[in-house]
mmCIF file of C-alpha atoms in Angstrom:
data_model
loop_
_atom_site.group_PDB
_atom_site.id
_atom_site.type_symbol
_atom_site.label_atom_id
_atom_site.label_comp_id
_atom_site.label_asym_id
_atom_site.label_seq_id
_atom_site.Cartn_x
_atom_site.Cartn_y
_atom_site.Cartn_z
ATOM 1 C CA UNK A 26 0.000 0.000 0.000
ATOM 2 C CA UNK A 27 0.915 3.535 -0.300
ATOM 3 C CA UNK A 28 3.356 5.262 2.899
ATOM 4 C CA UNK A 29 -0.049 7.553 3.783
ATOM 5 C CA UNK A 30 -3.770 7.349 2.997
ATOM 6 C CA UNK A 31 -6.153 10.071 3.756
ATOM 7 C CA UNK A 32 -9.732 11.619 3.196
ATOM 8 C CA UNK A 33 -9.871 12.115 -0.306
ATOM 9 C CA UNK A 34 -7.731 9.201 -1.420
ATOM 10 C CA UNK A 35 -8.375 7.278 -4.173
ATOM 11 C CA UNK A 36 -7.338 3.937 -6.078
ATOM 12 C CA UNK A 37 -6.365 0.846 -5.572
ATOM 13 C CA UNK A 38 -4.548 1.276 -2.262
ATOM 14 C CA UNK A 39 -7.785 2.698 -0.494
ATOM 15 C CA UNK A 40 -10.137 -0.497 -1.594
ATOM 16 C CA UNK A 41 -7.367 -3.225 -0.025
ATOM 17 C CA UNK A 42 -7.165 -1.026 3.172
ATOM 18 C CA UNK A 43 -11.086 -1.009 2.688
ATOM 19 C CA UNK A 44 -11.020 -5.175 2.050
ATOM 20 C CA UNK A 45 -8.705 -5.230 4.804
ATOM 21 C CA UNK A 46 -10.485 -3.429 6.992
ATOM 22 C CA UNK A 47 -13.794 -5.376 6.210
ATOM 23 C CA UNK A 48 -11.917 -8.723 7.044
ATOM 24 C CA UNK A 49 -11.297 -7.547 10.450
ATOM 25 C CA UNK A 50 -14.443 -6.686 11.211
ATOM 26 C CA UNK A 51 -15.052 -2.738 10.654
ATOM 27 C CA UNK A 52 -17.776 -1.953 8.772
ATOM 28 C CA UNK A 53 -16.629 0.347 5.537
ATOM 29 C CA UNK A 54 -17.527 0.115 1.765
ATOM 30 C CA UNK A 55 -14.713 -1.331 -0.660
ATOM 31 C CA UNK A 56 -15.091 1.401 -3.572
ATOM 32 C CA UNK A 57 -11.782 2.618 -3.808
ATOM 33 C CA UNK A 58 -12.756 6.119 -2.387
ATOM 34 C CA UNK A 59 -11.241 7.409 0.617
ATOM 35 C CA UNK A 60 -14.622 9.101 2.155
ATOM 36 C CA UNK A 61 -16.073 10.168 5.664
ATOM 37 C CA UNK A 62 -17.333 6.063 6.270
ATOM 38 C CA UNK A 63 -13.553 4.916 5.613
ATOM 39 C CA UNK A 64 -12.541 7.947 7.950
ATOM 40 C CA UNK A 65 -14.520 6.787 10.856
ATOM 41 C CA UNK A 66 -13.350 2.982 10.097
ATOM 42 C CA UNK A 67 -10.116 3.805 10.249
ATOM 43 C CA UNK A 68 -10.291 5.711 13.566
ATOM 44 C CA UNK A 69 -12.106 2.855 15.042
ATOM 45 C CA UNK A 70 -9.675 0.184 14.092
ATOM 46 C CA UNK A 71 -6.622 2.933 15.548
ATOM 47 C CA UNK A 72 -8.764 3.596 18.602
ATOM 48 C CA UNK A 73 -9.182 -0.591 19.095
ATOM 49 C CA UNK A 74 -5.290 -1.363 18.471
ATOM 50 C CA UNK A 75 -3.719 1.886 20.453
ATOM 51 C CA UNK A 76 -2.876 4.070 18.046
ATOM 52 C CA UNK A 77 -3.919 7.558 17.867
ATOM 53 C CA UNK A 78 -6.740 7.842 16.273
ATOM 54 C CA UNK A 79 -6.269 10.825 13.590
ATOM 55 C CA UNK A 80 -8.309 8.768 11.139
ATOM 56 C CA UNK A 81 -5.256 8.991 8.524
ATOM 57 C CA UNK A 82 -3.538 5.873 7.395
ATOM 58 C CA UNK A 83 0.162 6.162 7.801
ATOM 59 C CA UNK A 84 2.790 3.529 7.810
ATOM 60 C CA UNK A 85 1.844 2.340 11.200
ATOM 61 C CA UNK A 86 -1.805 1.908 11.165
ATOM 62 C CA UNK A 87 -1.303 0.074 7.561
ATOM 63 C CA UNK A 88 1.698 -2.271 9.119
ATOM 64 C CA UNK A 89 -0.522 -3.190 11.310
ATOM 65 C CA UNK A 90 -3.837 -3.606 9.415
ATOM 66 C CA UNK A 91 -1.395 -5.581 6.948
ATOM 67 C CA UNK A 92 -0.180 -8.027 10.350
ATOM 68 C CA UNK A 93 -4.151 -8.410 11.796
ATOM 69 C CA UNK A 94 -5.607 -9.065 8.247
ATOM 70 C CA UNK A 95 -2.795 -11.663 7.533
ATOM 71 C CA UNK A 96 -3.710 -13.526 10.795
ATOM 72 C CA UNK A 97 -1.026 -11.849 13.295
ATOM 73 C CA UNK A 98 -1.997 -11.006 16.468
ATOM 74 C CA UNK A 99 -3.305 -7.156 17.878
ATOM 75 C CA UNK A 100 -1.654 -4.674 20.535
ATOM 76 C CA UNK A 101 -3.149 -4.132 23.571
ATOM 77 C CA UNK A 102 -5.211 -1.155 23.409
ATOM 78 C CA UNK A 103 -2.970 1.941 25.021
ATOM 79 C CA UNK A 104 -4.274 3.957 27.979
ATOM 80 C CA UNK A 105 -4.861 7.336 28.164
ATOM 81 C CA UNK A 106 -1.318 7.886 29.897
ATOM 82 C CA UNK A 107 0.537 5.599 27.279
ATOM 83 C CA UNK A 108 -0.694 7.603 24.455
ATOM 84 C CA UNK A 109 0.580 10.635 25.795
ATOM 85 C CA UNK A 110 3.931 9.223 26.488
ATOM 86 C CA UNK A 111 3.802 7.870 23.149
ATOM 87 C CA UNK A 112 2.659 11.255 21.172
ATOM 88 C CA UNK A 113 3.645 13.905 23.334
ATOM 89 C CA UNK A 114 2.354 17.189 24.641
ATOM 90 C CA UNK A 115 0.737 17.148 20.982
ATOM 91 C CA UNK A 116 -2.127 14.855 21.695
ATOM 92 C CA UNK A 117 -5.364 16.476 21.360
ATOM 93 C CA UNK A 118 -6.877 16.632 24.708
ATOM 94 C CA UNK A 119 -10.332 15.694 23.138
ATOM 95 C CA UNK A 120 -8.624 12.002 21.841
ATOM 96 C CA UNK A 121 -7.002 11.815 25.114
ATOM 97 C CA UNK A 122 -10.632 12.161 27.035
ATOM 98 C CA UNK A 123 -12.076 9.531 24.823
ATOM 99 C CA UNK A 124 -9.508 7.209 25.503
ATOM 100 C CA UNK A 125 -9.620 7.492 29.468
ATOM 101 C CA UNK A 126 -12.913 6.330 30.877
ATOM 102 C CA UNK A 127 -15.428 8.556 30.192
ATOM 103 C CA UNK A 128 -17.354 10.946 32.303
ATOM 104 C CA UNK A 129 -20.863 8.972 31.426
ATOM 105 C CA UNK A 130 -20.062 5.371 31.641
ATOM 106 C CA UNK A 131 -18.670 2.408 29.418
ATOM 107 C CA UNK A 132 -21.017 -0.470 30.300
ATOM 108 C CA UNK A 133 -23.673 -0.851 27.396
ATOM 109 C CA UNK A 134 -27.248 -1.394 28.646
ATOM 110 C CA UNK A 135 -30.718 -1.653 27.249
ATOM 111 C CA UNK A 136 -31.707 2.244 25.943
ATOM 112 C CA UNK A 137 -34.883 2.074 27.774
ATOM 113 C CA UNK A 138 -32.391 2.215 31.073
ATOM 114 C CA UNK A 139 -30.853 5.526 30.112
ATOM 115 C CA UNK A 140 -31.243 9.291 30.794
ATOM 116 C CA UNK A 141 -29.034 11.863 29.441
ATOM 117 C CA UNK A 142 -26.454 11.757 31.970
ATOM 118 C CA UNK A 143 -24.792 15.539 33.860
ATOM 119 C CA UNK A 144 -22.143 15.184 31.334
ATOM 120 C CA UNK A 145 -24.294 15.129 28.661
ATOM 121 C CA UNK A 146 -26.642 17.815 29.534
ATOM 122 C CA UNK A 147 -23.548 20.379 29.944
ATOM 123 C CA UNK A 148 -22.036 18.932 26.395
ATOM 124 C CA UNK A 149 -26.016 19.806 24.545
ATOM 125 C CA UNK A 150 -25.771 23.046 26.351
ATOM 126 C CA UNK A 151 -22.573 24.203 25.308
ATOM 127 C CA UNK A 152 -23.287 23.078 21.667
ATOM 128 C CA UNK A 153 -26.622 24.955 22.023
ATOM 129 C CA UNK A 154 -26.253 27.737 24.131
ATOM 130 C CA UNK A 155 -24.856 31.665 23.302
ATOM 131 C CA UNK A 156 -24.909 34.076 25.922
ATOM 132 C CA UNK A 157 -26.006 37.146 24.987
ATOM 133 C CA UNK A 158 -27.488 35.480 22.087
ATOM 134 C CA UNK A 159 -29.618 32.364 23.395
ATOM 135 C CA UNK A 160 -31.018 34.206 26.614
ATOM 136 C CA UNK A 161 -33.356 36.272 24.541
ATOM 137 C CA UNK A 162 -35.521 35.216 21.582
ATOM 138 C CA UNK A 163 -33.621 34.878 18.512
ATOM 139 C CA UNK A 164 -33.839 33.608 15.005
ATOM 140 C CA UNK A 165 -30.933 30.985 14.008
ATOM 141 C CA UNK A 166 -32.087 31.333 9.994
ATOM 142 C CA UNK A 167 -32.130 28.059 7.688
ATOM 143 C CA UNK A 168 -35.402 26.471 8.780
ATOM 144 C CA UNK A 169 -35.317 26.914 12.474
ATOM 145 C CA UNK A 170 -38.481 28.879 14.057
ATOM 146 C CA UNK A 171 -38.507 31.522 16.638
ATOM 147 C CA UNK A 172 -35.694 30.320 19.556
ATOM 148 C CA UNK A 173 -34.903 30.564 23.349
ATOM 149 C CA UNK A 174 -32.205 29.463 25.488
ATOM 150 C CA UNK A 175 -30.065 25.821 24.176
ATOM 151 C CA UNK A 176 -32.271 25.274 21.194
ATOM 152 C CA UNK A 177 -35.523 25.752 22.283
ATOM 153 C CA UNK A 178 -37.281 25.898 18.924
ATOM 154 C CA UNK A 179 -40.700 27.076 18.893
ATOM 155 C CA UNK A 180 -41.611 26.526 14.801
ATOM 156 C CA UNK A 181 -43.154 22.819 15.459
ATOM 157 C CA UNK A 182 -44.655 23.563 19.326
ATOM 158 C CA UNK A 183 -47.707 24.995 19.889
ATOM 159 C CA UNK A 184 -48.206 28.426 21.908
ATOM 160 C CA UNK A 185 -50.342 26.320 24.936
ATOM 161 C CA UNK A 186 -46.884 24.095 24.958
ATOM 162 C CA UNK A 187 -44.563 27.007 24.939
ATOM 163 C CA UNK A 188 -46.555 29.127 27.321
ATOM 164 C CA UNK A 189 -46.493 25.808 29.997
ATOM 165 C CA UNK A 190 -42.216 26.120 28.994
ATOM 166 C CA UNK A 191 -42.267 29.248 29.788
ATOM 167 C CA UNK A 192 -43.638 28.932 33.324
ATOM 168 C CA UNK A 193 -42.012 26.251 34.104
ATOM 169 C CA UNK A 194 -38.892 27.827 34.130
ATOM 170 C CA UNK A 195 -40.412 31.138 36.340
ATOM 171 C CA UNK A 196 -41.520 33.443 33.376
ATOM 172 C CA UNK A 197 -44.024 35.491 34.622
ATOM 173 C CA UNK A 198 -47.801 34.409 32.393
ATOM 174 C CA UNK A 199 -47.924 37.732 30.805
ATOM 175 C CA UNK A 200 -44.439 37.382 29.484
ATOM 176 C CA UNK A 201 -45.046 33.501 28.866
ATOM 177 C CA UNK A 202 -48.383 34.123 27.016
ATOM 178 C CA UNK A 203 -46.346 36.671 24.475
ATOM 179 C CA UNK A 204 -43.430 34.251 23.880
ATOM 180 C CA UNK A 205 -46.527 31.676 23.123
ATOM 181 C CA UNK A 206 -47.129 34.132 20.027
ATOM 182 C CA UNK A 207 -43.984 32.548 18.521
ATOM 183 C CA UNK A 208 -45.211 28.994 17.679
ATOM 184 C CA UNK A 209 -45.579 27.294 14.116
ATOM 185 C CA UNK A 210 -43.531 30.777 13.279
ATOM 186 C CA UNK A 211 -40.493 30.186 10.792
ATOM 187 C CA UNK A 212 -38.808 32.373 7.793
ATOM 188 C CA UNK A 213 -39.589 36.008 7.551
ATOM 189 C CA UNK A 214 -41.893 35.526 10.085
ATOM 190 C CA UNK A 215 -40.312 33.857 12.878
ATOM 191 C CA UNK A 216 -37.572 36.587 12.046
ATOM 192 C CA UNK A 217 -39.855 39.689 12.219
ATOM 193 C CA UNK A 218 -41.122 38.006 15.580
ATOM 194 C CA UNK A 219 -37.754 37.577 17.172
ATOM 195 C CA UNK A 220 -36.701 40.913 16.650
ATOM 196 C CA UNK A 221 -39.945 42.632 18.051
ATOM 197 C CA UNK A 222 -39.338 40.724 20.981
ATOM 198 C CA UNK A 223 -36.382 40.316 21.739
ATOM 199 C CA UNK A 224 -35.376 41.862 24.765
ATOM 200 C CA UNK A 225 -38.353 40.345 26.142
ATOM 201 C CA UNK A 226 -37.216 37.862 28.124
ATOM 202 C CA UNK A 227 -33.470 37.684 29.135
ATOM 203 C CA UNK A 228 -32.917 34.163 30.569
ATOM 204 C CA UNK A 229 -30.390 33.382 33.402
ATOM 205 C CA UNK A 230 -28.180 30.607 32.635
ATOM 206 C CA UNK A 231 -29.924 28.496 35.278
ATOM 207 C CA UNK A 232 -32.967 29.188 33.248
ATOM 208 C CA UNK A 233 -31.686 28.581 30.180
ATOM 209 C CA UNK A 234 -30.474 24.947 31.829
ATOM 210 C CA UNK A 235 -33.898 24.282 33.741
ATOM 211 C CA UNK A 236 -35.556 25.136 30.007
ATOM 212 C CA UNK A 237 -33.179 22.179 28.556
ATOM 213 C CA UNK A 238 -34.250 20.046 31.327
ATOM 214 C CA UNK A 239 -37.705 20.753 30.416
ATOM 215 C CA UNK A 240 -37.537 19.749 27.117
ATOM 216 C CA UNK A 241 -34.581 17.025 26.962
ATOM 217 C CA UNK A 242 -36.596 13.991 27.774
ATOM 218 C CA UNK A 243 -38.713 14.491 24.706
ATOM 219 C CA UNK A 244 -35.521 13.574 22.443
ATOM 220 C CA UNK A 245 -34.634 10.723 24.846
ATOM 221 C CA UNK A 246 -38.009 9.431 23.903
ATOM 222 C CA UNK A 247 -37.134 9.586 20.091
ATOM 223 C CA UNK A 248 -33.792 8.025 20.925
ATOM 224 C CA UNK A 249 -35.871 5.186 23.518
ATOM 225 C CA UNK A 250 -37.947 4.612 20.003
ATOM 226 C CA UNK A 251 -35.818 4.285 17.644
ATOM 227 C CA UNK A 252 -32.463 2.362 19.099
ATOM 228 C CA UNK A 253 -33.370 -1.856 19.351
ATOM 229 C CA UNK A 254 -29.741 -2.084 20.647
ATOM 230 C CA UNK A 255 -27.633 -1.771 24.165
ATOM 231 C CA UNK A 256 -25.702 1.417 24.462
ATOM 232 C CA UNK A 257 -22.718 2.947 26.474
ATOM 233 C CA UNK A 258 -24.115 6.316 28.786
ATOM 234 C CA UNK A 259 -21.972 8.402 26.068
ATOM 235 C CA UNK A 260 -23.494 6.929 23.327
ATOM 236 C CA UNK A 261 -26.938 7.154 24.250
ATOM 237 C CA UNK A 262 -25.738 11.468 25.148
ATOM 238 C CA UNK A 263 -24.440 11.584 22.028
ATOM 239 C CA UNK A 264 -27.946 10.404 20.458
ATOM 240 C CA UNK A 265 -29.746 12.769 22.560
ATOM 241 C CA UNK A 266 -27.817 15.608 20.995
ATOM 242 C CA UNK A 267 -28.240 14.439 17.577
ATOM 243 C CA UNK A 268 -32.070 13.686 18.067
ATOM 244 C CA UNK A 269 -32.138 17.495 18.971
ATOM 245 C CA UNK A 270 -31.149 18.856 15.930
ATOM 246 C CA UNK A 271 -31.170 15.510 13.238
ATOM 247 C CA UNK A 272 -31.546 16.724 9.387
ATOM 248 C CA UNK A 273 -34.273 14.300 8.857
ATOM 249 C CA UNK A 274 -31.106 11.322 9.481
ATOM 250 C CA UNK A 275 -32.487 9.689 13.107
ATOM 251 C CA UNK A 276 -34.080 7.115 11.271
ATOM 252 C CA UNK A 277 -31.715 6.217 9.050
ATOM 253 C CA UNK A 278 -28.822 6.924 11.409
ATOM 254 C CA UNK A 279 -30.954 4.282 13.940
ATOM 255 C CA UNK A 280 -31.807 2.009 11.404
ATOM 256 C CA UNK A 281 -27.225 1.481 10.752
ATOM 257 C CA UNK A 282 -26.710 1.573 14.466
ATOM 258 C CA UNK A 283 -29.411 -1.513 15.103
ATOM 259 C CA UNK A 284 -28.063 -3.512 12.325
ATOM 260 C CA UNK A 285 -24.356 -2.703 13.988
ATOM 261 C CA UNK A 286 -23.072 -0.681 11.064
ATOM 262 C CA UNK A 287 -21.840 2.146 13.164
ATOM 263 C CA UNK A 288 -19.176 3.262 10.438
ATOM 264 C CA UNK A 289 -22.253 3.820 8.548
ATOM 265 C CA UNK A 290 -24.311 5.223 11.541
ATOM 266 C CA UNK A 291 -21.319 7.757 11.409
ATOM 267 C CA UNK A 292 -21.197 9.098 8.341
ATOM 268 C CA UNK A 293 -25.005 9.320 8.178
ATOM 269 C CA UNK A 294 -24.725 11.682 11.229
ATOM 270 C CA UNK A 295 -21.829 13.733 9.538
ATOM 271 C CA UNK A 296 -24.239 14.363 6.383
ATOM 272 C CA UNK A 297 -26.446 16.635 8.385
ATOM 273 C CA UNK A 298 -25.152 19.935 8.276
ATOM 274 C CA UNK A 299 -27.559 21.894 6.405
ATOM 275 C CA UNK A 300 -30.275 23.939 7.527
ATOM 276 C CA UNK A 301 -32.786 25.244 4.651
ATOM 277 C CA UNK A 302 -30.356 24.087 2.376
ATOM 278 C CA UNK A 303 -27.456 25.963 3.249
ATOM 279 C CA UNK A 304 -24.595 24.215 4.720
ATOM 280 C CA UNK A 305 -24.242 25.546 8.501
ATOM 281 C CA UNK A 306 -20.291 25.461 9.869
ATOM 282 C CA UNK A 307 -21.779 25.423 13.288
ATOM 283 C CA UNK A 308 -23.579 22.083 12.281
ATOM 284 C CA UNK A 309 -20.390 20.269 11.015
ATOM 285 C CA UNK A 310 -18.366 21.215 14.093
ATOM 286 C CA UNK A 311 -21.833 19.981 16.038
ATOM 287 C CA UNK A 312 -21.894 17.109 14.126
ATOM 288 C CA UNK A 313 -17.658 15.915 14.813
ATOM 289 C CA UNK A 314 -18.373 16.578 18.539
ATOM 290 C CA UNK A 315 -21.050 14.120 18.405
ATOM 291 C CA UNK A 316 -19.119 11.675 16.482
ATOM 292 C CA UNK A 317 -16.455 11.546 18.394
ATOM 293 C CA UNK A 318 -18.623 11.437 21.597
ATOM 294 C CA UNK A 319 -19.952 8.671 20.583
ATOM 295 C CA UNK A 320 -16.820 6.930 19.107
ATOM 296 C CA UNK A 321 -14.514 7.991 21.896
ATOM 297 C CA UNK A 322 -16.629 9.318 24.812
ATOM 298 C CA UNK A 323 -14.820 12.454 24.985
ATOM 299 C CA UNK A 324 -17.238 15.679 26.175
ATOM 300 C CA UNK A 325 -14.918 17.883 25.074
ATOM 301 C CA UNK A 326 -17.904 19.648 23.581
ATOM 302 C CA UNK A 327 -17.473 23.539 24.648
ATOM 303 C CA UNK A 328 -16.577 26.097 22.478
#
């Protein structure tokens, strides 16, 4: 094989990685084509052998894909500690936190058993929240309705369900009966609306938490639905997060991770990154945190 192997790679080279890959165990397609599914393969196979898990395939990750797919025998999977010792001061602190033992819990367990964990809550808030922005009402654009606090989007709620939000978290029912104006709003409209009101309300951040609270276990529900399989406490977080903001993919993305084709699973979640169309950078950084959250267990999710 070629000395290095990347995103973007092509040929022959890429599809015996891919075969090799496949042999072992990872789910990948064997096209030739060095995309975001071979990506995530090949960090799972570095993660599972001790290597550090960059996703590219140098000389050492193919030596040793070469050794395992000819029948040799794999390297203990390095600690946290090791890999430091091994890579230096450079190690990204993010790989480093997915290799120790994460904040939420390794063991796998039936979905139905889980609630987003503390860890989790504080990694959707970060991804969600903006002070100064998110503590009032605001419009995000794309296809997103009128919005408070992490992601609290009223376009698809009704005002009788975003008035009892509202004074749940100690809004005042005047106050909570205007915000109710924003519901089914999106577009032009839900802009106009957030702009006319926005100084409204201006949400502490324990407000802006209780309001996530509120609304969190309605996306553990979707996740409770749709995933047939056991999962890790960071796994089932990082499905939380993604069932908050999914691009129309939960059902696909559920339908890879039940049949075990996480690779898949993955990429599917990687794809969503638009938002009326338009390609959102916030939504591809979202969507790497929640890979590798899921991956690696690392919450390294703040901004």
């Amino acid at each position: 094989m070629s000395a290095t192997l990347r995103r973007n790679s092509i040929g022959a080279d890429v599809k015996a990685m891919q075969e090799s890959l496949h042999g072992l165990g990872f789910t990948v397609g064997v096209d030739g084509v060095f995309g975001p599914g071979t990506e995530i393969a090949v960090k799972a196979f570095q993660r599972k052998n001790g290597l550090l898990p960059d996703g590219i395939a140098g000389p050492q990750t193919l030596g040793l894909l070469d050794k395992l797919a000819a029948g040799g025998t794999a390297i203990p999977l390095m600690n946290a500690n090791a890999l430091t010792q091994r890579f230096g001061g450079a190690l990204n602190s993010s790989i480093v936190g997915g290799l120790s033992a994460p904040a939420g819990g390794s063991a796998a367990q039936p979905v139905s058993h889980l609630h987003m964990s503390d860890s989790g809550l504080d990694f959707l808030y970060h991804l969600e929240a903006y002070r100064g922005v998110s503590n009032h009402l605001y419009w995000p654009k794309g296809a997103s309705g009128v919005t408070l606090g992490a992601g609290y989007d009223m376009r698809e709620r009704s005002s009788t369900e975003i008035e009892r939000d509202m004074l749940g978290i100690g809004l005042d029912a005047a106050t909570a009966k205007i915000v109710g104006g924003g519901a089914g709003l999106s577009g032009a409209e839900a802009k106009k609306f957030a702009s006319d009101n926005h100084k409204l309300v201006d949400l502490s951040e324990v407000q802006e938490r209780n309001l996530l609270k509120l609304i969190v276990p309605k996306y553990e529900n979707i996740v409770h639905s749709h995933i047939k399989v056991a999962q890790t406490q960071y796994q089932f977080d990082a499905l939380v997060s993604f069932a908050y903001n999914p691009g129309g993919r939960m059902s696909s993305t559920s339908a890879f991770i039940n049949k075990g084709e996480i690779a898949k699973a993955m990429a599917k979640i990687k794809e969503a990154v638009t938002s009326g169309g338009e390609v959102m950078d916030g939504l591809v950084k979202r969507r790497d945190k929640e890979v590798n959250l899921y991956l690696y267990g690392s919450y390294g999710g703040h901004r």
